[in-house]
Amino acid sequence: MNILEIISKKRDAKELTKEEIEYFIKEYTNGNIQDYQASALIMAIYINGMNDREITDLTLAMAYSGEVLDLPKFGTAIVDKHSTGGVGDKVSIILLPIIAAMGVPVAKMSGRGLGFTGGTVDKLEAIPGYKTNISVQEFIQNVEKIGISMIGQTMNLAPADKKIYELRDAISCVENIPLIASSIMSKKIASGANKIVIDVTVGKGAFMKTKEDAQKLAEQMVRIGNLAGKEVICILTPMDQPLGYAVGNSLEVIEAINFLKGDMPKDLKEVVLELGANMLKLAGKGENIEENKIRMLETIENGEAYKKLLEMVENQGGDSSYLEDTTKFEKSKYISAVVTEKIGQVKEINAEKIGELACYLGAGRLRKEDKIQPNVGIILNKKVGDMVEEQDFLAYVCANDEMKLREAERKILEIYKIL
Ligand code: URA
């Protein structure tokens, strides 16, 4: 078997065998297949697709490319969560401490930014000292000790996905059902939970732009999960405008901290409660979704959820004084308010365009080796439905480069549709 034959088969829209898929994953993970060859194959998959059998084989090969955790010591209550990605999506940083504070063990492996979307790992790393690259043993010990650990993808868990994920980001092959389904489900299988809630985002700021595509992706992930003996619930959530107000790594962490201190933007609150209530149900901690939401709100109001976030940050080497006083987060060199001359109501804030703008400012990567700037991004002041008076602020731009600041100000005025 050789990689050139496999690439040309998929280039010609033929079906790959299980052995060919396993060969590619094994040899790419080992470094015997080059990035340029893997790029060609990934692009061919992107263009010509895969059938259900190929997607399942790809998922399992990626899941078993490293260690597969066994978490029976945490009992049947352990429930994992993942999102298909969005703009301003800081849900995991808010939701998982709430769930952990309610007695559900959380062992969460997250990704970095992908395409125009942000990644939880990049956001957590905006907290000075917070270690996302701890060993698998430490990860499990943390869950045993305090009930929660959130880490990045180590080279031990689904390493093939880690390599392919970075490659897809750098070759513009992100928005694709076989590649997204296998990426997410391989990580979930490797990280050991038997019950998984997946937030399938849909809209302008999601990889799935239509409900039909989001539904197809959801069905694909449920099918793979069932084949692997996992209980999977997918929840479709809207992602036309950014979620909450902040887009950019430390800016989103600050919004997440404030949420747990009681300042909850409406759209973000709805998503957090819906996903969390379903996680609690799967964990056997309450059949009634509405009652679960009320208990989640109580866990925020009594400070337990915030305390759990503090505990997790401290336990992973982070400086929790930044949580206690968020003004300590380093500010970007320039912060400017974007003022509009228009009067009316905000009809649209295209989340993909805001995500691309945040990347342009330095919040995301254009090449896989790029370093992100944690303190840049955009803070919306007006959301869809808000009324705008003359000279109102639409948003704040946080930038470290004056030329980029000016360009972003100009773009924000274009992105906001006010009628
Ligand atoms: N999240 C992932 O983990 N993988 C994808 O491909 C998209 C979102």
CSV table of C-alpha atoms and ligand atoms in Angstrom, one decimal:
chain,number,residue,atom,x,y,z
A,1,MET,CA,0.0,0.0,0.0
A,2,ASN,CA,1.3,3.5,-0.6
A,3,ILE,CA,0.0,7.0,0.0
A,4,LEU,CA,0.1,8.1,-3.7
A,5,GLU,CA,-2.4,5.3,-4.6
A,6,ILE,CA,-4.7,6.4,-1.7
A,7,ILE,CA,-4.6,10.0,-2.7
A,8,SER,CA,-5.3,9.2,-6.4
A,9,LYS,CA,-8.2,7.0,-5.4
A,10,LYS,CA,-9.9,9.7,-3.4
A,11,ARG,CA,-9.0,12.3,-6.0
A,12,ASP,CA,-11.0,10.2,-8.5
A,13,ALA,CA,-13.9,10.0,-6.0
A,14,LYS,CA,-13.5,6.3,-5.2
A,15,GLU,CA,-14.2,4.6,-1.9
A,16,LEU,CA,-11.3,4.0,0.5
A,17,THR,CA,-11.0,0.6,2.3
A,18,LYS,CA,-10.6,0.3,6.1
A,19,GLU,CA,-7.0,-0.8,5.6
A,20,GLU,CA,-6.2,2.3,3.4
A,21,ILE,CA,-7.7,4.6,6.0
A,22,GLU,CA,-5.9,2.9,8.9
A,23,TYR,CA,-2.6,3.0,6.9
A,24,PHE,CA,-3.0,6.8,6.2
A,25,ILE,CA,-3.8,7.6,9.9
A,26,LYS,CA,-1.0,5.4,11.3
A,27,GLU,CA,1.7,6.6,8.9
A,28,TYR,CA,0.7,10.3,9.1
A,29,THR,CA,0.7,10.1,12.9
A,30,ASN,CA,4.2,8.5,12.8
A,31,GLY,CA,5.5,11.2,10.5
A,32,ASN,CA,6.1,8.8,7.6
A,33,ILE,CA,3.6,10.7,5.4
A,34,GLN,CA,4.4,14.3,4.8
A,35,ASP,CA,2.1,17.3,5.4
A,36,TYR,CA,1.8,18.0,1.7
A,37,GLN,CA,0.6,14.5,1.0
A,38,ALA,CA,-1.8,14.5,3.9
A,39,SER,CA,-3.1,17.9,2.6
A,40,ALA,CA,-3.8,16.5,-0.8
A,41,LEU,CA,-5.8,13.6,0.7
A,42,ILE,CA,-7.7,15.8,3.1
A,43,MET,CA,-8.6,18.2,0.2
A,44,ALA,CA,-9.8,15.2,-1.9
A,45,ILE,CA,-12.0,14.0,1.0
A,46,TYR,CA,-13.3,17.6,1.3
A,47,ILE,CA,-14.2,17.7,-2.3
A,48,ASN,CA,-15.4,14.1,-3.0
A,49,GLY,CA,-16.8,13.2,0.5
A,50,MET,CA,-16.9,9.8,2.3
A,51,ASN,CA,-19.7,7.4,2.8
A,52,ASP,CA,-20.9,6.3,6.3
A,53,ARG,CA,-18.5,3.3,6.5
A,54,GLU,CA,-15.5,5.4,5.5
A,55,ILE,CA,-16.4,8.1,8.1
A,56,THR,CA,-16.7,5.5,10.9
A,57,ASP,CA,-13.4,3.9,9.9
A,58,LEU,CA,-11.7,7.3,9.8
A,59,THR,CA,-13.1,8.2,13.3
A,60,LEU,CA,-12.1,4.9,14.9
A,61,ALA,CA,-8.6,5.0,13.3
A,62,MET,CA,-8.1,8.6,14.7
A,63,ALA,CA,-9.5,7.7,18.1
A,64,TYR,CA,-7.2,4.7,18.4
A,65,SER,CA,-4.1,6.6,17.1
A,66,GLY,CA,-3.1,7.2,20.7
A,67,GLU,CA,-4.3,6.2,24.2
A,68,VAL,CA,-8.0,5.6,24.8
A,69,LEU,CA,-9.0,6.5,28.3
A,70,ASP,CA,-11.1,4.3,30.4
A,71,LEU,CA,-13.0,6.2,33.0
A,72,PRO,CA,-15.1,3.7,34.9
A,73,LYS,CA,-13.8,4.9,38.2
A,74,PHE,CA,-16.0,8.0,37.8
A,75,GLY,CA,-19.1,5.8,37.4
A,76,THR,CA,-21.8,6.3,34.9
A,77,ALA,CA,-22.3,9.9,35.7
A,78,ILE,CA,-19.4,11.2,33.6
A,79,VAL,CA,-20.7,13.2,30.6
A,80,ASP,CA,-18.6,15.0,28.0
A,81,LYS,CA,-19.5,18.1,25.9
A,82,HIS,CA,-18.3,19.4,22.6
A,83,SER,CA,-19.2,22.2,20.2
A,84,THR,CA,-18.9,22.1,16.4
A,85,GLY,CA,-17.5,25.7,16.8
A,86,GLY,CA,-18.6,29.2,16.7
A,87,VAL,CA,-17.8,32.9,17.2
A,88,GLY,CA,-17.7,34.1,20.8
A,89,ASP,CA,-18.4,30.6,22.0
A,90,LYS,CA,-17.1,30.6,25.6
A,91,VAL,CA,-19.7,28.1,26.6
A,92,SER,CA,-17.4,25.3,27.9
A,93,ILE,CA,-15.6,27.7,30.3
A,94,ILE,CA,-18.9,28.6,31.8
A,95,LEU,CA,-20.9,25.4,31.6
A,96,LEU,CA,-18.4,22.8,32.8
A,97,PRO,CA,-17.6,24.4,36.2
A,98,ILE,CA,-21.4,24.7,36.8
A,99,ILE,CA,-21.9,21.0,36.0
A,100,ALA,CA,-18.9,20.0,38.0
A,101,ALA,CA,-20.2,22.0,41.0
A,102,MET,CA,-23.4,20.0,40.7
A,103,GLY,CA,-21.5,16.8,41.2
A,104,VAL,CA,-21.0,15.6,37.6
A,105,PRO,CA,-17.3,14.7,37.0
A,106,VAL,CA,-15.9,16.7,34.0
A,107,ALA,CA,-12.9,15.5,32.0
A,108,LYS,CA,-12.8,17.7,29.0
A,109,MET,CA,-10.3,17.8,26.1
A,110,SER,CA,-10.8,20.9,24.0
A,111,GLY,CA,-9.4,22.2,20.7
A,112,ARG,CA,-7.6,25.4,19.5
A,113,GLY,CA,-9.1,27.9,17.2
A,114,LEU,CA,-10.2,26.6,13.8
A,115,GLY,CA,-10.8,28.7,10.8
A,116,PHE,CA,-12.8,31.8,11.8
A,117,THR,CA,-13.9,30.2,15.1
A,118,GLY,CA,-12.1,30.4,18.5
A,119,GLY,CA,-11.0,27.4,20.5
A,120,THR,CA,-11.4,26.8,24.3
A,121,VAL,CA,-7.7,25.9,24.7
A,122,ASP,CA,-6.5,29.3,23.3
A,123,LYS,CA,-9.0,31.0,25.6
A,124,LEU,CA,-7.9,29.1,28.8
A,125,GLU,CA,-4.3,29.9,28.0
A,126,ALA,CA,-5.1,33.6,28.2
A,127,ILE,CA,-5.2,33.0,32.0
A,128,PRO,CA,-1.6,33.5,33.1
A,129,GLY,CA,0.0,30.2,34.2
A,130,TYR,CA,-3.0,27.9,33.3
A,131,LYS,CA,-1.5,24.7,31.9
A,132,THR,CA,-3.5,23.0,29.1
A,133,ASN,CA,-0.8,20.5,28.2
A,134,ILE,CA,-0.7,18.3,31.3
A,135,SER,CA,-0.2,14.5,31.2
A,136,VAL,CA,-3.1,12.1,30.9
A,137,GLN,CA,-2.3,10.9,34.4
A,138,GLU,CA,-2.5,14.4,35.9
A,139,PHE,CA,-5.7,15.0,33.9
A,140,ILE,CA,-7.4,12.0,35.6
A,141,GLN,CA,-5.9,12.8,39.0
A,142,ASN,CA,-7.4,16.3,38.7
A,143,VAL,CA,-10.9,15.0,37.9
A,144,GLU,CA,-10.5,12.6,41.0
A,145,LYS,CA,-9.3,15.4,43.2
A,146,ILE,CA,-11.7,18.3,42.4
A,147,GLY,CA,-14.2,16.9,39.9
A,148,ILE,CA,-13.0,18.8,36.8
A,149,SER,CA,-10.1,19.2,34.4
A,150,MET,CA,-10.0,21.0,31.1
A,151,ILE,CA,-7.0,20.4,28.9
A,152,GLY,CA,-5.8,20.7,25.3
A,153,GLN,CA,-5.2,17.8,23.0
A,154,THR,CA,-2.1,16.0,24.1
A,155,MET,CA,-0.1,13.9,21.8
A,156,ASN,CA,-1.4,10.9,23.7
A,157,LEU,CA,-5.1,11.3,23.0
A,158,ALA,CA,-6.3,11.2,19.3
A,159,PRO,CA,-2.9,12.5,18.0
A,160,ALA,CA,-4.0,11.9,14.5
A,161,ASP,CA,-6.9,14.4,14.9
A,162,LYS,CA,-4.5,16.9,16.5
A,163,LYS,CA,-2.3,16.8,13.3
A,164,ILE,CA,-5.2,16.7,10.9
A,165,TYR,CA,-7.1,19.5,12.7
A,166,GLU,CA,-4.1,21.8,12.5
A,167,LEU,CA,-3.6,20.9,8.8
A,168,ARG,CA,-7.3,21.5,7.9
A,169,ASP,CA,-7.1,24.9,9.5
A,170,ALA,CA,-4.0,25.8,7.4
A,171,ILE,CA,-5.4,24.5,4.1
A,172,SER,CA,-9.0,25.8,4.3
A,173,CYS,CA,-10.6,22.4,4.7
A,174,VAL,CA,-12.7,22.9,7.8
A,175,GLU,CA,-16.4,23.1,6.8
A,176,ASN,CA,-17.0,19.5,5.9
A,177,ILE,CA,-19.3,16.9,7.5
A,178,PRO,CA,-17.0,13.8,7.3
A,179,LEU,CA,-14.0,15.8,8.6
A,180,ILE,CA,-15.9,17.5,11.5
A,181,ALA,CA,-17.8,14.4,12.5
A,182,SER,CA,-14.7,12.2,12.6
A,183,SER,CA,-12.7,14.9,14.4
A,184,ILE,CA,-15.2,15.5,17.2
A,185,MET,CA,-16.1,11.8,17.7
A,186,SER,CA,-12.5,10.6,17.6
A,187,LYS,CA,-11.7,12.9,20.5
A,188,LYS,CA,-14.8,11.9,22.4
A,189,ILE,CA,-14.1,8.2,22.0
A,190,ALA,CA,-10.4,8.7,23.1
A,191,SER,CA,-11.3,10.7,26.1
A,192,GLY,CA,-13.4,8.0,27.6
A,193,ALA,CA,-16.9,9.4,28.4
A,194,ASN,CA,-19.8,7.1,27.5
A,195,LYS,CA,-22.3,10.0,27.3
A,196,ILE,CA,-21.8,13.1,25.2
A,197,VAL,CA,-23.8,16.3,24.6
A,198,ILE,CA,-22.8,18.0,21.3
A,199,ASP,CA,-23.6,21.6,20.6
A,200,VAL,CA,-24.2,21.7,16.8
A,201,THR,CA,-24.0,25.3,15.9
A,202,VAL,CA,-25.9,26.5,12.8
A,203,GLY,CA,-25.9,29.8,11.0
A,204,LYS,CA,-23.5,32.4,9.5
A,205,GLY,CA,-20.9,32.0,12.3
A,206,ALA,CA,-21.0,28.2,12.3
A,207,PHE,CA,-19.4,25.6,9.9
A,208,MET,CA,-22.9,24.4,9.1
A,209,LYS,CA,-24.8,27.3,7.5
A,210,THR,CA,-28.2,25.6,7.2
A,211,LYS,CA,-30.4,23.6,9.5
A,212,GLU,CA,-30.4,20.7,7.0
A,213,ASP,CA,-26.6,20.4,7.1
A,214,ALA,CA,-26.5,20.8,10.8
A,215,GLN,CA,-29.1,18.0,11.1
A,216,LYS,CA,-27.0,15.8,8.8
A,217,LEU,CA,-23.9,16.4,10.9
A,218,ALA,CA,-25.8,15.7,14.1
A,219,GLU,CA,-27.2,12.4,12.7
A,220,GLN,CA,-23.7,11.4,11.5
A,221,MET,CA,-22.2,11.9,15.0
A,222,VAL,CA,-25.1,10.1,16.7
A,223,ARG,CA,-24.6,7.1,14.3
A,224,ILE,CA,-20.8,7.0,15.0
A,225,GLY,CA,-21.4,7.3,18.7
A,226,ASN,CA,-23.9,4.5,18.8
A,227,LEU,CA,-21.5,2.3,16.8
A,228,ALA,CA,-18.9,3.0,19.5
A,229,GLY,CA,-21.4,2.2,22.3
A,230,LYS,CA,-21.8,5.9,23.3
A,231,GLU,CA,-25.0,7.8,24.1
A,232,VAL,CA,-24.9,11.0,22.1
A,233,ILE,CA,-27.4,13.9,22.2
A,234,CYS,CA,-26.9,16.7,19.6
A,235,ILE,CA,-28.5,20.1,20.3
A,236,LEU,CA,-28.8,22.6,17.4
A,237,THR,CA,-28.1,26.1,18.6
A,238,PRO,CA,-28.2,29.4,16.6
A,239,MET,CA,-24.9,31.0,15.6
A,240,ASP,CA,-25.8,33.9,13.2
A,241,GLN,CA,-24.4,36.6,15.3
A,242,PRO,CA,-21.6,36.1,17.9
A,243,LEU,CA,-22.6,34.5,21.1
A,244,GLY,CA,-22.6,37.0,24.0
A,245,TYR,CA,-20.6,40.2,23.5
A,246,ALA,CA,-16.9,39.3,23.5
A,247,VAL,CA,-14.9,37.8,20.7
A,248,GLY,CA,-11.2,37.2,21.3
A,249,ASN,CA,-9.4,35.1,23.9
A,250,SER,CA,-8.9,37.0,27.1
A,251,LEU,CA,-12.0,39.1,26.3
A,252,GLU,CA,-14.1,35.9,26.2
A,253,VAL,CA,-12.5,34.6,29.4
A,254,ILE,CA,-13.5,37.8,31.2
A,255,GLU,CA,-17.1,37.4,29.9
A,256,ALA,CA,-17.1,33.8,31.1
A,257,ILE,CA,-15.9,34.9,34.6
A,258,ASN,CA,-18.5,37.7,34.7
A,259,PHE,CA,-21.2,35.2,33.7
A,260,LEU,CA,-20.4,33.0,36.6
A,261,LYS,CA,-20.5,36.1,38.9
A,262,GLY,CA,-24.1,36.7,37.7
A,263,ASP,CA,-23.8,38.9,34.6
A,264,MET,CA,-25.4,36.6,32.0
A,265,PRO,CA,-26.0,37.8,28.4
A,266,LYS,CA,-29.4,36.4,27.2
A,267,ASP,CA,-28.3,34.4,24.2
A,268,LEU,CA,-25.3,32.9,26.0
A,269,LYS,CA,-27.5,32.0,29.0
A,270,GLU,CA,-30.0,30.1,26.8
A,271,VAL,CA,-27.3,28.0,25.2
A,272,VAL,CA,-25.5,27.3,28.5
A,273,LEU,CA,-28.7,26.3,30.3
A,274,GLU,CA,-30.0,24.1,27.4
A,275,LEU,CA,-26.8,22.1,27.0
A,276,GLY,CA,-26.2,21.8,30.8
A,277,ALA,CA,-29.8,20.7,31.5
A,278,ASN,CA,-29.3,17.9,28.9
A,279,MET,CA,-25.9,17.0,30.4
A,280,LEU,CA,-27.5,16.7,33.9
A,281,LYS,CA,-30.2,14.5,32.4
A,282,LEU,CA,-27.7,12.2,30.7
A,283,ALA,CA,-25.7,12.0,34.0
A,284,GLY,CA,-28.9,10.8,35.8
A,285,LYS,CA,-29.0,14.0,37.8
A,286,GLY,CA,-32.5,15.1,36.9
A,287,GLU,CA,-35.1,14.0,34.2
A,288,ASN,CA,-36.8,17.4,34.0
A,289,ILE,CA,-35.0,19.8,31.7
A,290,GLU,CA,-36.7,23.0,33.1
A,291,GLU,CA,-36.0,22.0,36.7
A,292,ASN,CA,-32.3,21.3,35.8
A,293,LYS,CA,-32.0,24.8,34.4
A,294,ILE,CA,-33.4,26.2,37.6
A,295,ARG,CA,-30.8,24.2,39.6
A,296,MET,CA,-28.0,25.4,37.3
A,297,LEU,CA,-29.1,29.0,38.0
A,298,GLU,CA,-29.1,28.4,41.7
A,299,THR,CA,-25.5,27.0,41.4
A,300,ILE,CA,-24.5,30.3,39.8
A,301,GLU,CA,-26.3,32.4,42.3
A,302,ASN,CA,-24.9,30.7,45.3
A,303,GLY,CA,-21.3,31.2,44.0
A,304,GLU,CA,-20.6,27.4,43.7
A,305,ALA,CA,-20.0,27.5,40.0
A,306,TYR,CA,-17.6,30.4,40.2
A,307,LYS,CA,-15.8,28.7,43.1
A,308,LYS,CA,-15.3,25.6,40.9
A,309,LEU,CA,-13.8,27.6,38.1
A,310,LEU,CA,-11.4,29.2,40.6
A,311,GLU,CA,-10.5,25.8,41.9
A,312,MET,CA,-9.9,24.4,38.4
A,313,VAL,CA,-7.7,27.3,37.4
A,314,GLU,CA,-5.6,27.1,40.6
A,315,ASN,CA,-5.3,23.4,40.3
A,316,GLN,CA,-3.8,23.7,36.8
A,317,GLY,CA,-1.3,26.4,37.8
A,318,GLY,CA,-3.3,29.4,36.7
A,319,ASP,CA,-3.2,32.7,38.6
A,320,SER,CA,-6.7,33.0,40.1
A,321,SER,CA,-6.2,36.6,41.1
A,322,TYR,CA,-7.0,37.4,37.5
A,323,LEU,CA,-10.5,35.9,38.1
A,324,GLU,CA,-11.0,37.8,41.3
A,325,ASP,CA,-10.0,41.0,39.6
A,326,THR,CA,-10.4,40.9,35.8
A,327,THR,CA,-8.9,44.3,35.3
A,328,LYS,CA,-5.5,42.5,35.8
A,329,PHE,CA,-5.7,40.9,32.3
A,330,GLU,CA,-3.3,42.8,30.1
A,331,LYS,CA,-5.2,45.2,27.8
A,332,SER,CA,-4.4,45.6,24.1
A,333,LYS,CA,-2.3,48.6,23.0
A,334,TYR,CA,-5.3,50.3,21.4
A,335,ILE,CA,-9.0,50.2,22.3
A,336,SER,CA,-11.4,52.2,20.2
A,337,ALA,CA,-15.1,52.6,20.2
A,338,VAL,CA,-16.8,52.3,16.7
A,339,VAL,CA,-19.4,55.1,16.4
A,340,THR,CA,-22.2,55.0,13.8
A,341,GLU,CA,-23.9,57.9,12.1
A,342,LYS,CA,-26.9,55.6,11.4
A,343,ILE,CA,-30.2,55.5,13.3
A,344,GLY,CA,-32.4,52.4,13.4
A,345,GLN,CA,-32.4,48.8,14.6
A,346,VAL,CA,-29.5,46.3,14.3
A,347,LYS,CA,-30.8,43.6,11.8
A,348,GLU,CA,-27.6,41.6,11.3
A,349,ILE,CA,-24.0,41.1,12.7
A,350,ASN,CA,-22.5,38.4,10.5
A,351,ALA,CA,-20.6,36.2,13.0
A,352,GLU,CA,-18.3,34.7,10.4
A,353,LYS,CA,-17.1,38.2,9.4
A,354,ILE,CA,-16.6,39.2,13.0
A,355,GLY,CA,-14.7,35.9,13.6
A,356,GLU,CA,-12.5,36.7,10.5
A,357,LEU,CA,-11.9,40.2,11.8
A,358,ALA,CA,-10.9,38.9,15.2
A,359,CYS,CA,-8.4,36.5,13.5
A,360,TYR,CA,-7.0,39.4,11.4
A,361,LEU,CA,-6.4,41.3,14.6
A,362,GLY,CA,-4.4,38.4,15.9
A,363,ALA,CA,-7.0,36.3,17.9
A,364,GLY,CA,-6.6,33.3,15.6
A,365,ARG,CA,-4.0,31.7,13.3
A,366,LEU,CA,-3.5,32.0,9.5
A,367,ARG,CA,-0.6,29.4,9.6
A,368,LYS,CA,-0.5,26.6,12.1
A,369,GLU,CA,2.7,27.9,13.7
A,370,ASP,CA,1.3,31.4,14.2
A,371,LYS,CA,1.2,32.7,17.8
A,372,ILE,CA,-2.1,34.2,18.9
A,373,GLN,CA,-2.5,37.5,20.8
A,374,PRO,CA,-4.7,36.9,23.8
A,375,ASN,CA,-5.8,40.5,24.3
A,376,VAL,CA,-7.1,41.4,20.9
A,377,GLY,CA,-10.6,41.1,19.5
A,378,ILE,CA,-14.0,42.8,19.4
A,379,ILE,CA,-16.5,43.6,22.1
A,380,LEU,CA,-20.0,44.2,20.8
A,381,ASN,CA,-22.0,47.0,22.4
A,382,LYS,CA,-25.1,46.4,20.3
A,383,LYS,CA,-26.6,43.1,19.3
A,384,VAL,CA,-29.3,42.1,16.8
A,385,GLY,CA,-32.6,43.8,17.8
A,386,ASP,CA,-31.0,46.6,19.7
A,387,MET,CA,-32.0,50.2,18.8
A,388,VAL,CA,-29.2,52.6,17.6
A,389,GLU,CA,-29.3,56.3,18.1
A,390,GLU,CA,-27.0,58.7,16.3
A,391,GLN,CA,-23.4,58.6,17.6
A,392,ASP,CA,-24.1,55.3,19.4
A,393,PHE,CA,-21.2,52.9,20.0
A,394,LEU,CA,-21.6,49.7,18.0
A,395,ALA,CA,-18.6,47.9,19.3
A,396,TYR,CA,-15.1,48.2,20.7
A,397,VAL,CA,-12.0,47.1,18.8
A,398,CYS,CA,-9.0,45.9,20.8
A,399,ALA,CA,-5.8,45.8,18.8
A,400,ASN,CA,-2.1,45.9,19.1
A,401,ASP,CA,-1.4,47.4,15.6
A,402,GLU,CA,-2.7,50.8,14.6
A,403,MET,CA,-3.2,50.0,10.9
A,404,LYS,CA,-5.3,46.9,11.8
A,405,LEU,CA,-7.3,48.9,14.4
A,406,ARG,CA,-8.3,51.4,11.6
A,407,GLU,CA,-9.2,48.6,9.2
A,408,ALA,CA,-11.2,46.8,11.8
A,409,GLU,CA,-13.2,50.0,12.7
A,410,ARG,CA,-14.0,50.4,9.0
A,411,LYS,CA,-15.1,46.8,8.7
A,412,ILE,CA,-17.3,46.8,11.8
A,413,LEU,CA,-19.3,49.7,10.2
A,414,GLU,CA,-19.8,47.5,7.1
A,415,ILE,CA,-20.7,44.3,9.1
A,416,TYR,CA,-23.4,45.9,11.2
A,417,LYS,CA,-26.6,46.0,9.2
A,418,ILE,CA,-28.8,48.8,10.6
A,419,LEU,CA,-32.3,49.6,9.2
B,1,URA,N1,-14.5,20.9,16.6
B,1,URA,C1,-13.6,19.9,16.4
B,1,URA,O1,-13.1,19.3,17.4
B,1,URA,N2,-13.3,19.5,15.2
B,1,URA,C2,-13.9,20.1,14.1
B,1,URA,O2,-13.6,19.6,13.0
B,1,URA,C3,-14.7,21.2,14.3
B,1,URA,C4,-15.0,21.6,15.5
